[in-house]
CSV table of C-alpha atoms and ligand atoms in Angstrom, one decimal:
chain,number,residue,atom,x,y,z
T,1,MET,CA,-24.0,2.2,-8.3
T,2,ALA,CA,-23.2,-0.5,-5.7
T,3,ARG,CA,-20.2,0.2,-3.6
T,4,LEU,CA,-17.2,-2.1,-3.7
T,5,LYS,CA,-17.1,-4.2,-0.5
T,6,ILE,CA,-13.8,-4.0,1.2
T,7,ALA,CA,-12.1,-5.9,4.1
T,8,VAL,CA,-9.1,-4.4,5.8
T,9,LEU,CA,-6.7,-6.8,7.5
T,10,ILE,CA,-4.6,-5.3,10.4
T,11,SER,CA,-2.3,-6.5,13.2
T,12,GLY,CA,-1.8,-3.2,15.1
T,13,ARG,CA,-2.2,0.5,15.2
T,14,GLY,CA,-4.4,0.6,12.0
T,15,SER,CA,-3.7,4.2,10.9
T,16,ASN,CA,-3.9,3.2,7.3
T,17,MET,CA,-7.2,1.4,8.0
T,18,GLN,CA,-8.4,4.6,9.6
T,19,ALA,CA,-7.5,6.6,6.5
T,20,LEU,CA,-9.5,4.1,4.4
T,21,ILE,CA,-12.5,4.2,6.7
T,22,GLU,CA,-12.5,8.0,6.6
T,23,ALA,CA,-12.2,8.0,2.9
T,24,CYS,CA,-15.1,5.7,2.6
T,25,SER,CA,-17.3,7.7,5.0
T,26,THR,CA,-18.4,10.2,2.4
T,27,GLU,CA,-21.7,9.8,0.6
T,28,ASP,CA,-20.2,9.6,-2.8
T,29,ALA,CA,-17.4,7.1,-1.8
T,30,PRO,CA,-17.3,4.2,-4.4
T,31,ALA,CA,-16.3,1.7,-1.7
T,32,GLU,CA,-17.4,0.6,1.7
T,33,ILE,CA,-15.4,-0.9,4.5
T,34,ALA,CA,-17.5,-4.0,5.3
T,35,LEU,CA,-15.1,-5.8,7.6
T,36,VAL,CA,-12.0,-5.2,9.6
T,37,LEU,CA,-10.1,-8.4,10.4
T,38,SER,CA,-7.2,-8.7,12.9
T,39,ASN,CA,-5.0,-11.6,13.8
T,40,VAL,CA,-4.1,-9.8,17.0
T,41,PRO,CA,-6.9,-9.7,19.6
T,42,ASP,CA,-6.0,-6.4,21.1
T,43,ALA,CA,-4.9,-4.6,18.0
T,44,ALA,CA,-5.5,-0.9,18.6
T,45,GLY,CA,-7.1,-0.4,15.2
T,46,LEU,CA,-10.1,-2.7,16.2
T,47,LYS,CA,-11.4,-0.1,18.6
T,48,PHE,CA,-11.5,2.6,16.0
T,49,ALA,CA,-13.3,0.3,13.6
T,50,GLU,CA,-15.9,-0.6,16.3
T,51,GLN,CA,-16.4,3.0,17.2
T,52,ASN,CA,-17.2,3.7,13.6
T,53,GLY,CA,-19.8,0.9,13.4
T,54,ILE,CA,-17.7,-1.4,11.2
T,55,PRO,CA,-18.0,-5.2,11.8
T,56,THR,CA,-14.7,-6.6,13.2
T,57,VAL,CA,-13.5,-10.1,13.6
T,58,THR,CA,-10.3,-11.4,15.3
T,59,ILE,CA,-8.7,-14.6,14.0
T,60,ASP,CA,-5.8,-15.3,16.3
T,61,HIS,CA,-3.1,-17.1,14.3
T,62,ARG,CA,-1.7,-18.6,17.5
T,63,LYS,CA,-4.8,-20.8,17.7
T,64,PHE,CA,-4.0,-22.6,14.5
T,65,SER,CA,-1.3,-25.2,14.2
T,66,GLU,CA,-1.2,-24.8,10.4
T,67,ARG,CA,-0.9,-21.7,8.3
T,68,ASP,CA,-3.3,-23.2,5.8
T,69,SER,CA,-6.2,-23.6,8.3
T,70,PHE,CA,-5.6,-20.0,9.6
T,71,GLU,CA,-5.8,-18.7,6.1
T,72,GLN,CA,-8.9,-20.8,5.2
T,73,LYS,CA,-10.6,-19.3,8.2
T,74,ILE,CA,-9.8,-15.8,7.0
T,75,SER,CA,-11.0,-16.7,3.5
T,76,SER,CA,-14.3,-18.1,4.7
T,77,CYS,CA,-14.9,-14.9,6.8
T,78,LEU,CA,-14.2,-12.8,3.7
T,79,VAL,CA,-16.5,-14.9,1.6
T,80,ASP,CA,-19.3,-14.8,4.2
T,81,ALA,CA,-19.1,-11.0,4.3
T,82,LYS,CA,-19.2,-10.9,0.4
T,83,ILE,CA,-15.8,-9.1,0.3
T,84,GLU,CA,-14.7,-8.0,-3.2
T,85,LEU,CA,-11.3,-6.5,-2.3
T,86,VAL,CA,-8.9,-7.2,0.5
T,87,CYS,CA,-6.6,-4.4,1.8
T,88,LEU,CA,-3.6,-5.4,3.9
T,89,ALA,CA,-2.8,-2.6,6.2
T,90,GLY,CA,0.0,-3.5,8.6
T,91,PHE,CA,-1.1,-7.2,8.6
T,92,MET,CA,2.0,-8.8,10.0
T,93,ARG,CA,1.6,-12.4,8.7
T,94,LEU,CA,3.1,-13.7,5.6
T,95,LEU,CA,0.4,-15.2,3.3
T,96,THR,CA,0.9,-18.4,1.5
T,97,ALA,CA,0.7,-18.8,-2.3
T,98,GLY,CA,-2.6,-20.6,-1.8
T,99,PHE,CA,-4.3,-17.6,-0.2
T,100,VAL,CA,-2.6,-15.1,-2.5
T,101,ASP,CA,-3.8,-17.0,-5.6
T,102,THR,CA,-7.3,-17.4,-4.3
T,103,TRP,CA,-7.5,-13.6,-4.0
T,104,ARG,CA,-5.4,-12.8,-7.0
T,105,ASP,CA,-5.9,-9.2,-8.2
T,106,ARG,CA,-8.4,-8.7,-5.3
T,107,LEU,CA,-5.7,-8.4,-2.7
T,108,ILE,CA,-3.6,-5.2,-2.2
T,109,ASN,CA,-1.0,-4.1,0.3
T,110,ILE,CA,0.8,-0.9,1.3
T,111,HIS,CA,4.5,-1.0,1.9
T,112,PRO,CA,6.6,1.9,3.3
T,113,SER,CA,9.2,2.1,0.6
T,114,LEU,CA,9.5,2.8,-3.1
T,115,LEU,CA,9.2,-0.8,-4.2
T,116,PRO,CA,11.0,-2.8,-5.6
T,117,ALA,CA,13.6,-1.2,-3.4
T,118,PHE,CA,13.7,-1.9,0.4
T,119,LYS,CA,11.3,-4.9,0.6
T,120,GLY,CA,10.9,-6.3,4.1
T,121,LEU,CA,11.0,-4.8,7.6
T,122,ASP,CA,13.0,-1.8,9.0
T,123,THR,CA,12.8,0.0,5.7
T,124,HIS,CA,13.3,3.5,7.1
T,125,ALA,CA,16.5,2.6,9.0
T,126,ARG,CA,17.9,0.8,5.9
T,127,VAL,CA,17.0,3.7,3.6
T,128,ILE,CA,19.0,6.1,5.9
T,129,ALA,CA,21.9,3.7,6.2
T,130,GLU,CA,22.1,3.5,2.4
T,131,GLY,CA,22.0,7.3,2.1
T,132,ALA,CA,19.1,7.2,-0.3
T,133,ARG,CA,17.8,10.7,-1.1
T,134,PHE,CA,14.2,9.5,-1.7
T,135,SER,CA,12.0,7.0,0.0
T,136,GLY,CA,8.3,6.7,-0.2
T,137,CYS,CA,5.5,4.2,-0.2
T,138,THR,CA,3.8,1.9,-2.6
T,139,VAL,CA,0.3,0.3,-3.0
T,140,HIS,CA,0.5,-2.9,-5.0
T,141,PHE,CA,-1.4,-6.0,-5.8
T,142,VAL,CA,0.0,-8.9,-3.8
T,143,ARG,CA,1.9,-11.8,-5.3
T,144,SER,CA,3.3,-14.7,-3.3
T,145,GLU,CA,6.9,-13.3,-3.0
T,146,MET,CA,7.2,-10.9,-0.1
T,147,ASP,CA,6.4,-7.2,-1.0
T,148,SER,CA,6.1,-7.9,-4.7
T,149,GLY,CA,3.3,-7.5,-7.2
T,150,PRO,CA,2.0,-5.0,-9.8
T,151,ILE,CA,2.4,-1.5,-8.5
T,152,ILE,CA,-0.8,0.7,-8.5
T,153,ILE,CA,0.4,4.0,-7.0
T,154,GLN,CA,3.5,5.4,-5.3
T,155,ALA,CA,4.5,8.6,-3.4
T,156,ALA,CA,8.1,9.7,-3.3
T,157,VAL,CA,9.2,11.3,0.0
T,158,PRO,CA,12.5,13.1,0.1
T,159,VAL,CA,14.9,12.0,2.8
T,160,ALA,CA,16.0,15.0,4.9
T,161,LEU,CA,19.7,15.2,5.7
T,162,ASP,CA,19.0,15.1,9.4
T,163,ASP,CA,16.3,12.4,9.3
T,164,ASP,CA,16.4,9.4,11.6
T,165,ALA,CA,14.2,6.3,11.0
T,166,ASP,CA,11.4,7.8,13.2
T,167,SER,CA,11.2,11.2,11.5
T,168,LEU,CA,11.3,9.6,8.0
T,169,ALA,CA,8.6,7.0,9.1
T,170,ARG,CA,6.3,9.9,10.1
T,171,ARG,CA,6.5,11.6,6.8
T,172,VAL,CA,6.2,8.4,4.8
T,173,LEU,CA,3.1,7.5,6.9
T,174,GLU,CA,1.5,10.8,6.0
T,175,ALA,CA,2.0,9.9,2.3
T,176,GLU,CA,0.6,6.4,3.0
T,177,HIS,CA,-2.6,7.9,4.3
T,178,ARG,CA,-2.9,9.8,1.0
T,179,ILE,CA,-2.1,7.1,-1.5
T,180,TYR,CA,-4.0,4.2,0.0
T,181,PRO,CA,-7.4,5.9,-0.3
T,182,GLN,CA,-6.5,7.0,-3.8
T,183,ALA,CA,-5.6,3.4,-4.8
T,184,LEU,CA,-8.9,2.2,-3.3
T,185,ARG,CA,-10.9,4.8,-5.2
T,186,LEU,CA,-9.1,3.9,-8.5
T,187,ILE,CA,-10.0,0.2,-8.1
T,188,ALA,CA,-13.5,0.9,-6.9
T,189,GLU,CA,-14.2,3.1,-9.9
T,190,GLY,CA,-13.1,0.3,-12.2
T,191,ARG,CA,-10.2,2.3,-13.5
T,192,VAL,CA,-7.5,-0.3,-12.8
T,193,THR,CA,-6.6,-3.3,-14.9
T,194,VAL,CA,-3.7,-5.7,-14.5
T,195,ASP,CA,-2.2,-6.7,-17.8
T,196,ASN,CA,0.8,-8.9,-18.0
T,197,ASP,CA,1.4,-8.2,-14.3
T,198,LEU,CA,1.6,-4.5,-14.9
T,199,VAL,CA,-1.1,-2.1,-13.8
T,200,ARG,CA,-2.9,0.2,-16.2
T,201,ILE,CA,-4.9,3.1,-14.9
T,202,GLU,CA,-7.6,4.8,-16.9
T,203,GLY,CA,-7.5,8.6,-17.0
T,204,ALA,CA,-4.5,9.3,-14.8
T,205,ARG,CA,-1.7,11.8,-15.4
T,206,THR,CA,2.0,11.8,-14.7
T,207,PRO,CA,3.4,14.8,-12.8
T,208,ALA,CA,5.3,17.0,-15.2
T,209,SER,CA,8.5,17.7,-13.3
T,210,SER,CA,11.2,15.9,-11.5
T,211,VAL,CA,12.2,16.6,-7.9
T,212,ILE,CA,15.9,17.0,-6.8
T,213,ASN,CA,17.1,16.2,-3.3
T,214,PRO,CA,19.1,17.9,-1.8
T,215,ASP,CA,17.9,21.3,-3.1
T,216,ILE,CA,21.2,23.3,-3.3
T,217,GLY,CA,19.4,26.5,-4.4
T,218,LEU,CA,20.3,26.3,-8.1
T,219,GLU,CA,17.0,25.3,-9.5
T,220,GLY,CA,15.5,28.3,-11.3
T,221,GLN,CA,19.0,29.8,-11.8
T,222,ASN,CA,20.3,27.3,-14.3
T,223,PRO,CA,19.6,27.8,-18.0
T,224,ALA,CA,16.6,25.7,-19.1
T,225,PRO,CA,17.7,22.1,-19.4
T,226,THR,CA,18.9,21.1,-22.9
T,227,THR,CA,16.3,19.1,-24.8
T,228,PHE,CA,18.0,16.1,-26.2
T,229,THR,CA,16.8,14.3,-29.3
T,230,ALA,CA,15.8,10.7,-28.8
T,231,MET,CA,19.2,9.5,-30.1
T,232,GLU,CA,21.2,11.9,-27.9
T,233,THR,CA,19.2,10.9,-24.9
T,234,ARG,CA,20.0,7.3,-25.5
T,235,ASN,CA,23.7,8.0,-25.8
T,236,HIS,CA,23.7,10.1,-22.6
T,237,GLY,CA,21.8,7.4,-20.8
T,238,ASP,CA,24.3,4.6,-21.8
R,1,GRF,C1,2.6,1.0,7.6
R,1,GRF,O1,3.8,1.6,7.6
R,1,GRF,C2,2.5,0.1,6.4
R,1,GRF,O2,3.1,0.6,5.3
R,1,GRF,C3,3.2,-1.2,6.8
R,1,GRF,O3,2.8,-1.4,8.1
R,1,GRF,C4,2.6,-0.1,8.7
R,1,GRF,C5,1.2,-0.2,9.3
R,1,GRF,O4,0.9,1.0,10.0
R,1,GRF,N1,2.7,-2.3,5.9
R,1,GRF,P1,-0.6,1.2,10.5
R,1,GRF,O5,-1.0,0.0,11.3
R,1,GRF,O6,-1.5,1.3,9.2
R,1,GRF,O7,-0.6,2.5,11.3
């Protein structure tokens, strides 16, 4: 079966791009990274892509007076390379509705929070400032509002009581490197559909249990949780 042709758009380090390249390097991978595109000429990720024999292109946004012409240039590169799916991976330019609509349901992004919570920048510092017990990361189809769009896959990452933004970022990043290749695989295998702006996934399971943070050592000691009937559950939830 033909492999889905992917472009990864980066602006910097490119560790998620690296995870995608590595995931696509096996013989049975259903996708191939056909292009890495950066808006920053010396983005560190470009080197890794080149060393792995992946075509790269730099389109420096500073050379364009209009956002539209910058995006048109990107789109024409993607079309020339016959790209079927675009993965944003730390691409630090906001994309206009025109671009997003052109690539609708063929454009995905990874964001380092459990969307729709903590959209935007500095997510880890804000998660800690709010005292949230869980953070995580999300891969989603892109819509024109920032960090929004149908969610494909998420990983929940417990926030440690002594976390700072850097330590939390490190653990979330490890989870990012796991879920982005999984999202790509799901799409490349044709298991993802977007219906009414919600994602449906063929043949996926939901983990059976919940996770409690902090763990105060009582799990396993408590009597088994009461099973409520539907009506009782509704009352308790109100
Ligand atoms: C990641 O945290 C990603 O979630 C966010 O930007 C960061 C990019 O990191 N969108 P990298 O360039 O993939 O290492």
